[in-house]
Amino acid sequence: MSQHSLLDPSIFSSLESKLEEETRIRDALTLILQRLERSVGAAQGLLTKVHSTPRASYPQLVTQLEAAVKDEAVIVAELNELASKHPYYKFRRPTCPCFTQRSPADL
């Protein structure tokens, strides 16, 4: 380090690589959350069909709902796997609408 330089230039390359890694992680989490939002929306759409579905067709609807919930579980597992490796995201509450708290009156 020269006498005139107060900072080691390698600090900036280290910071740049850390920022790029954080951006990559955030983008990956965003994609997973978007998939989860779509999956939750699809499951909620199926749930609303229960009111207009004849009882004889319930088994078919239940099969579709089971598949939708399994899809959600797979996506949540992916989210957990990625977020648990990064403490900031592990403990930060997601902004995904599917995670918002709802009162029983809203349901």
PDB file of N, CA and C in Angstrom:
ATOM      1  N   MET A   1       0.859  -1.171   0.000  1.00  0.00           N
ATOM      2  CA  MET A   1       0.000   0.000   0.000  1.00  0.00           C
ATOM      3  C   MET A   1       0.901   1.229   0.000  1.00  0.00           C
ATOM      4  N   SER A   2       0.632   2.151  -0.868  1.00  0.00           N
ATOM      5  CA  SER A   2       1.473   3.339  -0.960  1.00  0.00           C
ATOM      6  C   SER A   2       1.179   4.290   0.187  1.00  0.00           C
ATOM      7  N   GLN A   3       2.087   5.205   0.361  1.00  0.00           N
ATOM      8  CA  GLN A   3       1.963   6.167   1.445  1.00  0.00           C
ATOM      9  C   GLN A   3       0.771   7.094   1.228  1.00  0.00           C
ATOM     10  N   HIS A   4       0.390   7.331  -0.035  1.00  0.00           N
ATOM     11  CA  HIS A   4      -0.702   8.253  -0.349  1.00  0.00           C
ATOM     12  C   HIS A   4      -2.074   7.588  -0.299  1.00  0.00           C
ATOM     13  N   SER A   5      -2.127   6.284  -0.370  1.00  0.00           N
ATOM     14  CA  SER A   5      -3.405   5.573  -0.386  1.00  0.00           C
ATOM     15  C   SER A   5      -3.840   5.226   1.034  1.00  0.00           C
ATOM     16  N   LEU A   6      -5.042   5.592   1.372  1.00  0.00           N
ATOM     17  CA  LEU A   6      -5.556   5.298   2.708  1.00  0.00           C
ATOM     18  C   LEU A   6      -6.233   3.937   2.783  1.00  0.00           C
ATOM     19  N   LEU A   7      -6.747   3.474   1.654  1.00  0.00           N
ATOM     20  CA  LEU A   7      -7.447   2.193   1.609  1.00  0.00           C
ATOM     21  C   LEU A   7      -6.771   1.245   0.631  1.00  0.00           C
ATOM     22  N   ASP A   8      -6.783   0.001   0.992  1.00  0.00           N
ATOM     23  CA  ASP A   8      -6.266  -1.038   0.107  1.00  0.00           C
ATOM     24  C   ASP A   8      -7.293  -1.265  -1.004  1.00  0.00           C
ATOM     25  N   PRO A   9      -6.925  -1.135  -2.277  1.00  0.00           N
ATOM     26  CA  PRO A   9      -7.880  -1.308  -3.385  1.00  0.00           C
ATOM     27  C   PRO A   9      -8.546  -2.685  -3.415  1.00  0.00           C
ATOM     28  N   SER A  10      -7.920  -3.684  -2.831  1.00  0.00           N
ATOM     29  CA  SER A  10      -8.520  -5.025  -2.834  1.00  0.00           C
ATOM     30  C   SER A  10      -9.806  -5.075  -2.011  1.00  0.00           C
ATOM     31  N   ILE A  11      -9.975  -4.127  -1.113  1.00  0.00           N
ATOM     32  CA  ILE A  11     -11.206  -4.060  -0.315  1.00  0.00           C
ATOM     33  C   ILE A  11     -12.409  -3.882  -1.240  1.00  0.00           C
ATOM     34  N   PHE A  12     -12.250  -3.060  -2.261  1.00  0.00           N
ATOM     35  CA  PHE A  12     -13.360  -2.786  -3.167  1.00  0.00           C
ATOM     36  C   PHE A  12     -13.741  -4.008  -3.989  1.00  0.00           C
ATOM     37  N   SER A  13     -12.756  -4.775  -4.422  1.00  0.00           N
ATOM     38  CA  SER A  13     -13.087  -5.987  -5.177  1.00  0.00           C
ATOM     39  C   SER A  13     -13.770  -7.006  -4.277  1.00  0.00           C
ATOM     40  N   SER A  14     -13.363  -7.064  -3.018  1.00  0.00           N
ATOM     41  CA  SER A  14     -14.020  -7.967  -2.063  1.00  0.00           C
ATOM     42  C   SER A  14     -15.469  -7.542  -1.827  1.00  0.00           C
ATOM     43  N   LEU A  15     -15.670  -6.245  -1.646  1.00  0.00           N
ATOM     44  CA  LEU A  15     -17.030  -5.733  -1.450  1.00  0.00           C
ATOM     45  C   LEU A  15     -17.892  -5.971  -2.682  1.00  0.00           C
ATOM     46  N   GLU A  16     -17.305  -5.784  -3.848  1.00  0.00           N
ATOM     47  CA  GLU A  16     -18.051  -6.001  -5.086  1.00  0.00           C
ATOM     48  C   GLU A  16     -18.493  -7.457  -5.209  1.00  0.00           C
ATOM     49  N   SER A  17     -17.604  -8.386  -4.888  1.00  0.00           N
ATOM     50  CA  SER A  17     -17.978  -9.804  -4.985  1.00  0.00           C
ATOM     51  C   SER A  17     -19.039 -10.166  -3.949  1.00  0.00           C
ATOM     52  N   LYS A  18     -18.958  -9.572  -2.760  1.00  0.00           N
ATOM     53  CA  LYS A  18     -19.986  -9.830  -1.742  1.00  0.00           C
ATOM     54  C   LYS A  18     -21.336  -9.273  -2.181  1.00  0.00           C
ATOM     55  N   LEU A  19     -21.334  -8.093  -2.768  1.00  0.00           N
ATOM     56  CA  LEU A  19     -22.584  -7.499  -3.259  1.00  0.00           C
ATOM     57  C   LEU A  19     -23.189  -8.332  -4.382  1.00  0.00           C
ATOM     58  N   GLU A  20     -22.351  -8.830  -5.269  1.00  0.00           N
ATOM     59  CA  GLU A  20     -22.846  -9.676  -6.356  1.00  0.00           C
ATOM     60  C   GLU A  20     -23.457 -10.960  -5.805  1.00  0.00           C
ATOM     61  N   GLU A  21     -22.824 -11.543  -4.799  1.00  0.00           N
ATOM     62  CA  GLU A  21     -23.351 -12.766  -4.178  1.00  0.00           C
ATOM     63  C   GLU A  21     -24.689 -12.491  -3.491  1.00  0.00           C
ATOM     64  N   GLU A  22     -24.792 -11.386  -2.768  1.00  0.00           N
ATOM     65  CA  GLU A  22     -26.050 -11.025  -2.108  1.00  0.00           C
ATOM     66  C   GLU A  22     -27.156 -10.785  -3.129  1.00  0.00           C
ATOM     67  N   THR A  23     -26.817 -10.154  -4.230  1.00  0.00           N
ATOM     68  CA  THR A  23     -27.801  -9.919  -5.289  1.00  0.00           C
ATOM     69  C   THR A  23     -28.274 -11.241  -5.877  1.00  0.00           C
ATOM     70  N   ARG A  24     -27.348 -12.159  -6.108  1.00  0.00           N
ATOM     71  CA  ARG A  24     -27.701 -13.470  -6.649  1.00  0.00           C
ATOM     72  C   ARG A  24     -28.634 -14.213  -5.693  1.00  0.00           C
ATOM     73  N   ILE A  25     -28.333 -14.170  -4.406  1.00  0.00           N
ATOM     74  CA  ILE A  25     -29.165 -14.847  -3.401  1.00  0.00           C
ATOM     75  C   ILE A  25     -30.555 -14.214  -3.348  1.00  0.00           C
ATOM     76  N   ARG A  26     -30.597 -12.884  -3.300  1.00  0.00           N
ATOM     77  CA  ARG A  26     -31.889 -12.185  -3.236  1.00  0.00           C
ATOM     78  C   ARG A  26     -32.739 -12.492  -4.467  1.00  0.00           C
ATOM     79  N   ASP A  27     -32.109 -12.515  -5.642  1.00  0.00           N
ATOM     80  CA  ASP A  27     -32.844 -12.828  -6.872  1.00  0.00           C
ATOM     81  C   ASP A  27     -33.374 -14.261  -6.853  1.00  0.00           C
ATOM     82  N   ALA A  28     -32.563 -15.192  -6.361  1.00  0.00           N
ATOM     83  CA  ALA A  28     -33.004 -16.591  -6.274  1.00  0.00           C
ATOM     84  C   ALA A  28     -34.176 -16.722  -5.307  1.00  0.00           C
ATOM     85  N   LEU A  29     -34.102 -16.027  -4.175  1.00  0.00           N
ATOM     86  CA  LEU A  29     -35.204 -16.063  -3.206  1.00  0.00           C
ATOM     87  C   LEU A  29     -36.466 -15.445  -3.800  1.00  0.00           C
ATOM     88  N   THR A  30     -36.304 -14.371  -4.541  1.00  0.00           N
ATOM     89  CA  THR A  30     -37.452 -13.721  -5.173  1.00  0.00           C
ATOM     90  C   THR A  30     -38.143 -14.668  -6.146  1.00  0.00           C
ATOM     91  N   LEU A  31     -37.362 -15.393  -6.934  1.00  0.00           N
ATOM     92  CA  LEU A  31     -37.950 -16.348  -7.882  1.00  0.00           C
ATOM     93  C   LEU A  31     -38.705 -17.459  -7.155  1.00  0.00           C
ATOM     94  N   ILE A  32     -38.133 -17.953  -6.067  1.00  0.00           N
ATOM     95  CA  ILE A  32     -38.809 -19.002  -5.295  1.00  0.00           C
ATOM     96  C   ILE A  32     -40.111 -18.463  -4.710  1.00  0.00           C
ATOM     97  N   LEU A  33     -40.077 -17.250  -4.166  1.00  0.00           N
ATOM     98  CA  LEU A  33     -41.289 -16.660  -3.591  1.00  0.00           C
ATOM     99  C   LEU A  33     -42.360 -16.422  -4.654  1.00  0.00           C
ATOM    100  N   GLN A  34     -41.951 -16.034  -5.848  1.00  0.00           N
ATOM    101  CA  GLN A  34     -42.927 -15.850  -6.926  1.00  0.00           C
ATOM    102  C   GLN A  34     -43.586 -17.176  -7.290  1.00  0.00           C
ATOM    103  N   ARG A  35     -42.795 -18.242  -7.345  1.00  0.00           N
ATOM    104  CA  ARG A  35     -43.365 -19.568  -7.616  1.00  0.00           C
ATOM    105  C   ARG A  35     -44.335 -19.962  -6.509  1.00  0.00           C
ATOM    106  N   LEU A  36     -43.963 -19.660  -5.265  1.00  0.00           N
ATOM    107  CA  LEU A  36     -44.830 -19.995  -4.139  1.00  0.00           C
ATOM    108  C   LEU A  36     -46.132 -19.204  -4.206  1.00  0.00           C
ATOM    109  N   GLU A  37     -46.048 -17.937  -4.546  1.00  0.00           N
ATOM    110  CA  GLU A  37     -47.266 -17.125  -4.678  1.00  0.00           C
ATOM    111  C   GLU A  37     -48.208 -17.718  -5.721  1.00  0.00           C
ATOM    112  N   ARG A  38     -47.654 -18.133  -6.860  1.00  0.00           N
ATOM    113  CA  ARG A  38     -48.494 -18.737  -7.907  1.00  0.00           C
ATOM    114  C   ARG A  38     -49.106 -20.049  -7.425  1.00  0.00           C
ATOM    115  N   SER A  39     -48.320 -20.838  -6.718  1.00  0.00           N
ATOM    116  CA  SER A  39     -48.809 -22.120  -6.218  1.00  0.00           C
ATOM    117  C   SER A  39     -49.913 -21.922  -5.178  1.00  0.00           C
ATOM    118  N   VAL A  40     -49.719 -20.968  -4.287  1.00  0.00           N
ATOM    119  CA  VAL A  40     -50.742 -20.674  -3.275  1.00  0.00           C
ATOM    120  C   VAL A  40     -52.009 -20.168  -3.954  1.00  0.00           C
ATOM    121  N   GLY A  41     -51.854 -19.312  -4.954  1.00  0.00           N
ATOM    122  CA  GLY A  41     -53.016 -18.809  -5.690  1.00  0.00           C
ATOM    123  C   GLY A  41     -53.792 -19.926  -6.364  1.00  0.00           C
ATOM    124  N   ALA A  42     -53.063 -20.872  -6.942  1.00  0.00           N
ATOM    125  CA  ALA A  42     -53.723 -22.010  -7.596  1.00  0.00           C
ATOM    126  C   ALA A  42     -54.481 -22.852  -6.571  1.00  0.00           C
ATOM    127  N   ALA A  43     -53.864 -23.081  -5.413  1.00  0.00           N
ATOM    128  CA  ALA A  43     -54.531 -23.871  -4.366  1.00  0.00           C
ATOM    129  C   ALA A  43     -55.761 -23.136  -3.839  1.00  0.00           C
ATOM    130  N   GLN A  44     -55.650 -21.832  -3.662  1.00  0.00           N
ATOM    131  CA  GLN A  44     -56.801 -21.066  -3.187  1.00  0.00           C
ATOM    132  C   GLN A  44     -57.925 -21.087  -4.221  1.00  0.00           C
ATOM    133  N   GLY A  45     -57.564 -21.050  -5.489  1.00  0.00           N
ATOM    134  CA  GLY A  45     -58.571 -21.154  -6.544  1.00  0.00           C
ATOM    135  C   GLY A  45     -59.312 -22.478  -6.480  1.00  0.00           C
ATOM    136  N   LEU A  46     -58.566 -23.547  -6.217  1.00  0.00           N
ATOM    137  CA  LEU A  46     -59.210 -24.857  -6.073  1.00  0.00           C
ATOM    138  C   LEU A  46     -60.120 -24.893  -4.849  1.00  0.00           C
ATOM    139  N   LEU A  47     -59.667 -24.269  -3.765  1.00  0.00           N
ATOM    140  CA  LEU A  47     -60.488 -24.255  -2.547  1.00  0.00           C
ATOM    141  C   LEU A  47     -61.808 -23.518  -2.760  1.00  0.00           C
ATOM    142  N   THR A  48     -61.798 -22.491  -3.578  1.00  0.00           N
ATOM    143  CA  THR A  48     -63.051 -21.761  -3.811  1.00  0.00           C
ATOM    144  C   THR A  48     -64.039 -22.588  -4.624  1.00  0.00           C
ATOM    145  N   LYS A  49     -63.539 -23.589  -5.327  1.00  0.00           N
ATOM    146  CA  LYS A  49     -64.426 -24.451  -6.115  1.00  0.00           C
ATOM    147  C   LYS A  49     -65.288 -25.354  -5.241  1.00  0.00           C
ATOM    148  N   VAL A  50     -64.915 -25.517  -3.989  1.00  0.00           N
ATOM    149  CA  VAL A  50     -65.664 -26.436  -3.123  1.00  0.00           C
ATOM    150  C   VAL A  50     -67.126 -26.014  -3.008  1.00  0.00           C
ATOM    151  N   HIS A  51     -67.396 -24.726  -3.090  1.00  0.00           N
ATOM    152  CA  HIS A  51     -68.765 -24.229  -2.942  1.00  0.00           C
ATOM    153  C   HIS A  51     -69.637 -24.529  -4.162  1.00  0.00           C
ATOM    154  N   SER A  52     -69.001 -24.691  -5.308  1.00  0.00           N
ATOM    155  CA  SER A  52     -69.783 -24.944  -6.521  1.00  0.00           C
ATOM    156  C   SER A  52     -69.607 -26.371  -7.048  1.00  0.00           C
ATOM    157  N   THR A  53     -68.912 -27.188  -6.290  1.00  0.00           N
ATOM    158  CA  THR A  53     -68.660 -28.567  -6.723  1.00  0.00           C
ATOM    159  C   THR A  53     -69.664 -29.513  -6.080  1.00  0.00           C
ATOM    160  N   PRO A  54     -70.306 -30.342  -6.868  1.00  0.00           N
ATOM    161  CA  PRO A  54     -71.217 -31.341  -6.287  1.00  0.00           C
ATOM    162  C   PRO A  54     -70.422 -32.319  -5.412  1.00  0.00           C
ATOM    163  N   ARG A  55     -71.053 -32.793  -4.364  1.00  0.00           N
ATOM    164  CA  ARG A  55     -70.376 -33.709  -3.438  1.00  0.00           C
ATOM    165  C   ARG A  55     -69.787 -34.927  -4.137  1.00  0.00           C
ATOM    166  N   ALA A  56     -70.427 -35.377  -5.177  1.00  0.00           N
ATOM    167  CA  ALA A  56     -69.925 -36.550  -5.902  1.00  0.00           C
ATOM    168  C   ALA A  56     -68.557 -36.278  -6.536  1.00  0.00           C
ATOM    169  N   SER A  57     -68.253 -35.012  -6.787  1.00  0.00           N
ATOM    170  CA  SER A  57     -66.975 -34.649  -7.413  1.00  0.00           C
ATOM    171  C   SER A  57     -65.899 -34.264  -6.397  1.00  0.00           C
ATOM    172  N   TYR A  58     -66.215 -34.343  -5.110  1.00  0.00           N
ATOM    173  CA  TYR A  58     -65.241 -33.982  -4.075  1.00  0.00           C
ATOM    174  C   TYR A  58     -63.948 -34.798  -4.156  1.00  0.00           C
ATOM    175  N   PRO A  59     -64.015 -36.113  -4.381  1.00  0.00           N
ATOM    176  CA  PRO A  59     -62.751 -36.870  -4.435  1.00  0.00           C
ATOM    177  C   PRO A  59     -61.780 -36.336  -5.495  1.00  0.00           C
ATOM    178  N   GLN A  60     -62.302 -35.954  -6.643  1.00  0.00           N
ATOM    179  CA  GLN A  60     -61.448 -35.403  -7.693  1.00  0.00           C
ATOM    180  C   GLN A  60     -60.853 -34.065  -7.243  1.00  0.00           C
ATOM    181  N   LEU A  61     -61.665 -33.229  -6.607  1.00  0.00           N
ATOM    182  CA  LEU A  61     -61.192 -31.938  -6.115  1.00  0.00           C
ATOM    183  C   LEU A  61     -60.140 -32.132  -5.028  1.00  0.00           C
ATOM    184  N   VAL A  62     -60.368 -33.095  -4.144  1.00  0.00           N
ATOM    185  CA  VAL A  62     -59.402 -33.375  -3.075  1.00  0.00           C
ATOM    186  C   VAL A  62     -58.067 -33.816  -3.670  1.00  0.00           C
ATOM    187  N   THR A  63     -58.112 -34.630  -4.702  1.00  0.00           N
ATOM    188  CA  THR A  63     -56.882 -35.075  -5.368  1.00  0.00           C
ATOM    189  C   THR A  63     -56.113 -33.880  -5.939  1.00  0.00           C
ATOM    190  N   GLN A  64     -56.836 -32.958  -6.551  1.00  0.00           N
ATOM    191  CA  GLN A  64     -56.198 -31.760  -7.102  1.00  0.00           C
ATOM    192  C   GLN A  64     -55.602 -30.898  -5.990  1.00  0.00           C
ATOM    193  N   LEU A  65     -56.344 -30.775  -4.886  1.00  0.00           N
ATOM    194  CA  LEU A  65     -55.850 -29.989  -3.758  1.00  0.00           C
ATOM    195  C   LEU A  65     -54.611 -30.621  -3.133  1.00  0.00           C
ATOM    196  N   GLU A  66     -54.619 -31.935  -3.007  1.00  0.00           N
ATOM    197  CA  GLU A  66     -53.448 -32.620  -2.452  1.00  0.00           C
ATOM    198  C   GLU A  66     -52.215 -32.351  -3.308  1.00  0.00           C
ATOM    199  N   ALA A  67     -52.379 -32.402  -4.618  1.00  0.00           N
ATOM    200  CA  ALA A  67     -51.257 -32.132  -5.528  1.00  0.00           C
ATOM    201  C   ALA A  67     -50.771 -30.691  -5.368  1.00  0.00           C
ATOM    202  N   ALA A  68     -51.704 -29.757  -5.224  1.00  0.00           N
ATOM    203  CA  ALA A  68     -51.336 -28.348  -5.063  1.00  0.00           C
ATOM    204  C   ALA A  68     -50.580 -28.123  -3.757  1.00  0.00           C
ATOM    205  N   VAL A  69     -51.044 -28.747  -2.686  1.00  0.00           N
ATOM    206  CA  VAL A  69     -50.383 -28.588  -1.386  1.00  0.00           C
ATOM    207  C   VAL A  69     -48.997 -29.235  -1.411  1.00  0.00           C
ATOM    208  N   LYS A  70     -48.867 -30.379  -2.074  1.00  0.00           N
ATOM    209  CA  LYS A  70     -47.549 -31.021  -2.198  1.00  0.00           C
ATOM    210  C   LYS A  70     -46.589 -30.119  -2.972  1.00  0.00           C
ATOM    211  N   ASP A  71     -47.095 -29.459  -3.996  1.00  0.00           N
ATOM    212  CA  ASP A  71     -46.277 -28.522  -4.764  1.00  0.00           C
ATOM    213  C   ASP A  71     -45.808 -27.379  -3.868  1.00  0.00           C
ATOM    214  N   GLU A  72     -46.708 -26.854  -3.042  1.00  0.00           N
ATOM    215  CA  GLU A  72     -46.343 -25.794  -2.108  1.00  0.00           C
ATOM    216  C   GLU A  72     -45.268 -26.277  -1.142  1.00  0.00           C
ATOM    217  N   ALA A  73     -45.410 -27.496  -0.647  1.00  0.00           N
ATOM    218  CA  ALA A  73     -44.436 -28.043   0.306  1.00  0.00           C
ATOM    219  C   ALA A  73     -43.049 -28.151  -0.324  1.00  0.00           C
ATOM    220  N   VAL A  74     -42.990 -28.550  -1.579  1.00  0.00           N
ATOM    221  CA  VAL A  74     -41.703 -28.646  -2.282  1.00  0.00           C
ATOM    222  C   VAL A  74     -41.063 -27.262  -2.400  1.00  0.00           C
ATOM    223  N   ILE A  75     -41.860 -26.281  -2.747  1.00  0.00           N
ATOM    224  CA  ILE A  75     -41.344 -24.919  -2.913  1.00  0.00           C
ATOM    225  C   ILE A  75     -40.894 -24.355  -1.571  1.00  0.00           C
ATOM    226  N   VAL A  76     -41.656 -24.586  -0.507  1.00  0.00           N
ATOM    227  CA  VAL A  76     -41.267 -24.116   0.823  1.00  0.00           C
ATOM    228  C   VAL A  76     -39.959 -24.782   1.254  1.00  0.00           C
ATOM    229  N   ALA A  77     -39.781 -26.051   0.926  1.00  0.00           N
ATOM    230  CA  ALA A  77     -38.528 -26.745   1.252  1.00  0.00           C
ATOM    231  C   ALA A  77     -37.350 -26.103   0.512  1.00  0.00           C
ATOM    232  N   GLU A  78     -37.553 -25.740  -0.749  1.00  0.00           N
ATOM    233  CA  GLU A  78     -36.505 -25.049  -1.509  1.00  0.00           C
ATOM    234  C   GLU A  78     -36.178 -23.705  -0.863  1.00  0.00           C
ATOM    235  N   LEU A  79     -37.210 -22.988  -0.479  1.00  0.00           N
ATOM    236  CA  LEU A  79     -37.024 -21.697   0.173  1.00  0.00           C
ATOM    237  C   LEU A  79     -36.257 -21.866   1.477  1.00  0.00           C
ATOM    238  N   ASN A  80     -36.641 -22.852   2.267  1.00  0.00           N
ATOM    239  CA  ASN A  80     -35.963 -23.118   3.528  1.00  0.00           C
ATOM    240  C   ASN A  80     -34.499 -23.472   3.302  1.00  0.00           C
ATOM    241  N   GLU A  81     -34.242 -24.299   2.301  1.00  0.00           N
ATOM    242  CA  GLU A  81     -32.867 -24.724   2.032  1.00  0.00           C
ATOM    243  C   GLU A  81     -31.970 -23.535   1.697  1.00  0.00           C
ATOM    244  N   LEU A  82     -32.452 -22.646   0.851  1.00  0.00           N
ATOM    245  CA  LEU A  82     -31.642 -21.494   0.459  1.00  0.00           C
ATOM    246  C   LEU A  82     -31.559 -20.459   1.580  1.00  0.00           C
ATOM    247  N   ALA A  83     -32.688 -20.109   2.169  1.00  0.00           N
ATOM    248  CA  ALA A  83     -32.703 -19.052   3.186  1.00  0.00           C
ATOM    249  C   ALA A  83     -31.965 -19.462   4.456  1.00  0.00           C
ATOM    250  N   SER A  84     -31.996 -20.729   4.811  1.00  0.00           N
ATOM    251  CA  SER A  84     -31.356 -21.158   6.057  1.00  0.00           C
ATOM    252  C   SER A  84     -29.835 -21.050   5.994  1.00  0.00           C
ATOM    253  N   LYS A  85     -29.284 -20.958   4.796  1.00  0.00           N
ATOM    254  CA  LYS A  85     -27.832 -20.811   4.641  1.00  0.00           C
ATOM    255  C   LYS A  85     -27.381 -19.368   4.817  1.00  0.00           C
ATOM    256  N   HIS A  86     -28.330 -18.449   4.874  1.00  0.00           N
ATOM    257  CA  HIS A  86     -28.013 -17.028   4.939  1.00  0.00           C
ATOM    258  C   HIS A  86     -28.803 -16.408   6.092  1.00  0.00           C
ATOM    259  N   PRO A  87     -28.143 -16.145   7.221  1.00  0.00           N
ATOM    260  CA  PRO A  87     -28.849 -15.688   8.433  1.00  0.00           C
ATOM    261  C   PRO A  87     -29.763 -14.488   8.225  1.00  0.00           C
ATOM    262  N   TYR A  88     -29.382 -13.543   7.372  1.00  0.00           N
ATOM    263  CA  TYR A  88     -30.234 -12.375   7.167  1.00  0.00           C
ATOM    264  C   TYR A  88     -31.603 -12.798   6.654  1.00  0.00           C
ATOM    265  N   TYR A  89     -31.633 -13.710   5.694  1.00  0.00           N
ATOM    266  CA  TYR A  89     -32.896 -14.156   5.115  1.00  0.00           C
ATOM    267  C   TYR A  89     -33.570 -15.214   5.970  1.00  0.00           C
ATOM    268  N   LYS A  90     -32.780 -15.927   6.753  1.00  0.00           N
ATOM    269  CA  LYS A  90     -33.345 -16.975   7.602  1.00  0.00           C
ATOM    270  C   LYS A  90     -34.308 -16.381   8.625  1.00  0.00           C
ATOM    271  N   PHE A  91     -33.960 -15.220   9.169  1.00  0.00           N
ATOM    272  CA  PHE A  91     -34.764 -14.637  10.241  1.00  0.00           C
ATOM    273  C   PHE A  91     -35.585 -13.438   9.803  1.00  0.00           C
ATOM    274  N   ARG A  92     -35.490 -13.042   8.552  1.00  0.00           N
ATOM    275  CA  ARG A  92     -36.257 -11.907   8.051  1.00  0.00           C
ATOM    276  C   ARG A  92     -37.606 -12.407   7.566  1.00  0.00           C
ATOM    277  N   ARG A  93     -38.643 -11.717   7.955  1.00  0.00           N
ATOM    278  CA  ARG A  93     -39.993 -12.108   7.546  1.00  0.00           C
ATOM    279  C   ARG A  93     -40.181 -11.837   6.056  1.00  0.00           C
ATOM    280  N   PRO A  94     -40.653 -12.822   5.305  1.00  0.00           N
ATOM    281  CA  PRO A  94     -40.859 -12.617   3.870  1.00  0.00           C
ATOM    282  C   PRO A  94     -41.959 -11.603   3.601  1.00  0.00           C
ATOM    283  N   THR A  95     -41.858 -10.939   2.467  1.00  0.00           N
ATOM    284  CA  THR A  95     -42.880  -9.963   2.088  1.00  0.00           C
ATOM    285  C   THR A  95     -43.902 -10.567   1.141  1.00  0.00           C
ATOM    286  N   CYS A  96     -43.784 -11.843   0.904  1.00  0.00           N
ATOM    287  CA  CYS A  96     -44.717 -12.542   0.024  1.00  0.00           C
ATOM    288  C   CYS A  96     -46.126 -12.467   0.614  1.00  0.00           C
ATOM    289  N   PRO A  97     -47.139 -12.072  -0.184  1.00  0.00           N
ATOM    290  CA  PRO A  97     -48.506 -11.982   0.336  1.00  0.00           C
ATOM    291  C   PRO A  97     -49.017 -13.292   0.926  1.00  0.00           C
ATOM    292  N   CYS A  98     -48.465 -14.415   0.475  1.00  0.00           N
ATOM    293  CA  CYS A  98     -48.949 -15.690   0.997  1.00  0.00           C
ATOM    294  C   CYS A  98     -48.534 -15.895   2.453  1.00  0.00           C
ATOM    295  N   PHE A  99     -47.609 -15.055   2.968  1.00  0.00           N
ATOM    296  CA  PHE A  99     -47.183 -15.180   4.352  1.00  0.00           C
ATOM    297  C   PHE A  99     -47.822 -14.136   5.258  1.00  0.00           C
ATOM    298  N   THR A 100     -48.683 -13.299   4.728  1.00  0.00           N
ATOM    299  CA  THR A 100     -49.296 -12.273   5.557  1.00  0.00           C
ATOM    300  C   THR A 100     -50.283 -12.911   6.515  1.00  0.00           C
ATOM    301  N   GLN A 101     -50.355 -12.349   7.686  1.00  0.00           N
ATOM    302  CA  GLN A 101     -51.275 -12.868   8.697  1.00  0.00           C
ATOM    303  C   GLN A 101     -52.692 -12.422   8.356  1.00  0.00           C
ATOM    304  N   ARG A 102     -53.609 -13.334   8.478  1.00  0.00           N
ATOM    305  CA  ARG A 102     -55.012 -13.024   8.215  1.00  0.00           C
ATOM    306  C   ARG A 102     -55.823 -13.357   9.449  1.00  0.00           C
ATOM    307  N   SER A 103     -56.813 -12.554   9.681  1.00  0.00           N
ATOM    308  CA  SER A 103     -57.704 -12.852  10.795  1.00  0.00           C
ATOM    309  C   SER A 103     -58.772 -13.826  10.304  1.00  0.00           C
ATOM    310  N   PRO A 104     -59.392 -14.573  11.206  1.00  0.00           N
ATOM    311  CA  PRO A 104     -60.447 -15.500  10.787  1.00  0.00           C
ATOM    312  C   PRO A 104     -61.583 -14.802  10.041  1.00  0.00           C
ATOM    313  N   ALA A 105     -61.819 -13.526  10.329  1.00  0.00           N
ATOM    314  CA  ALA A 105     -62.890 -12.789   9.654  1.00  0.00           C
ATOM    315  C   ALA A 105     -62.584 -12.590   8.171  1.00  0.00           C
ATOM    316  N   ASP A 106     -61.270 -12.581   7.814  1.00  0.00           N
ATOM    317  CA  ASP A 106     -60.881 -12.397   6.416  1.00  0.00           C
ATOM    318  C   ASP A 106     -61.073 -13.654   5.591  1.00  0.00           C
ATOM    319  N   LEU A 107     -61.209 -14.795   6.249  1.00  0.00           N
ATOM    320  CA  LEU A 107     -61.276 -16.065   5.521  1.00  0.00           C
ATOM    321  C   LEU A 107     -62.645 -16.393   5.059  1.00  0.00           C
TER     322      LEU A 107
END
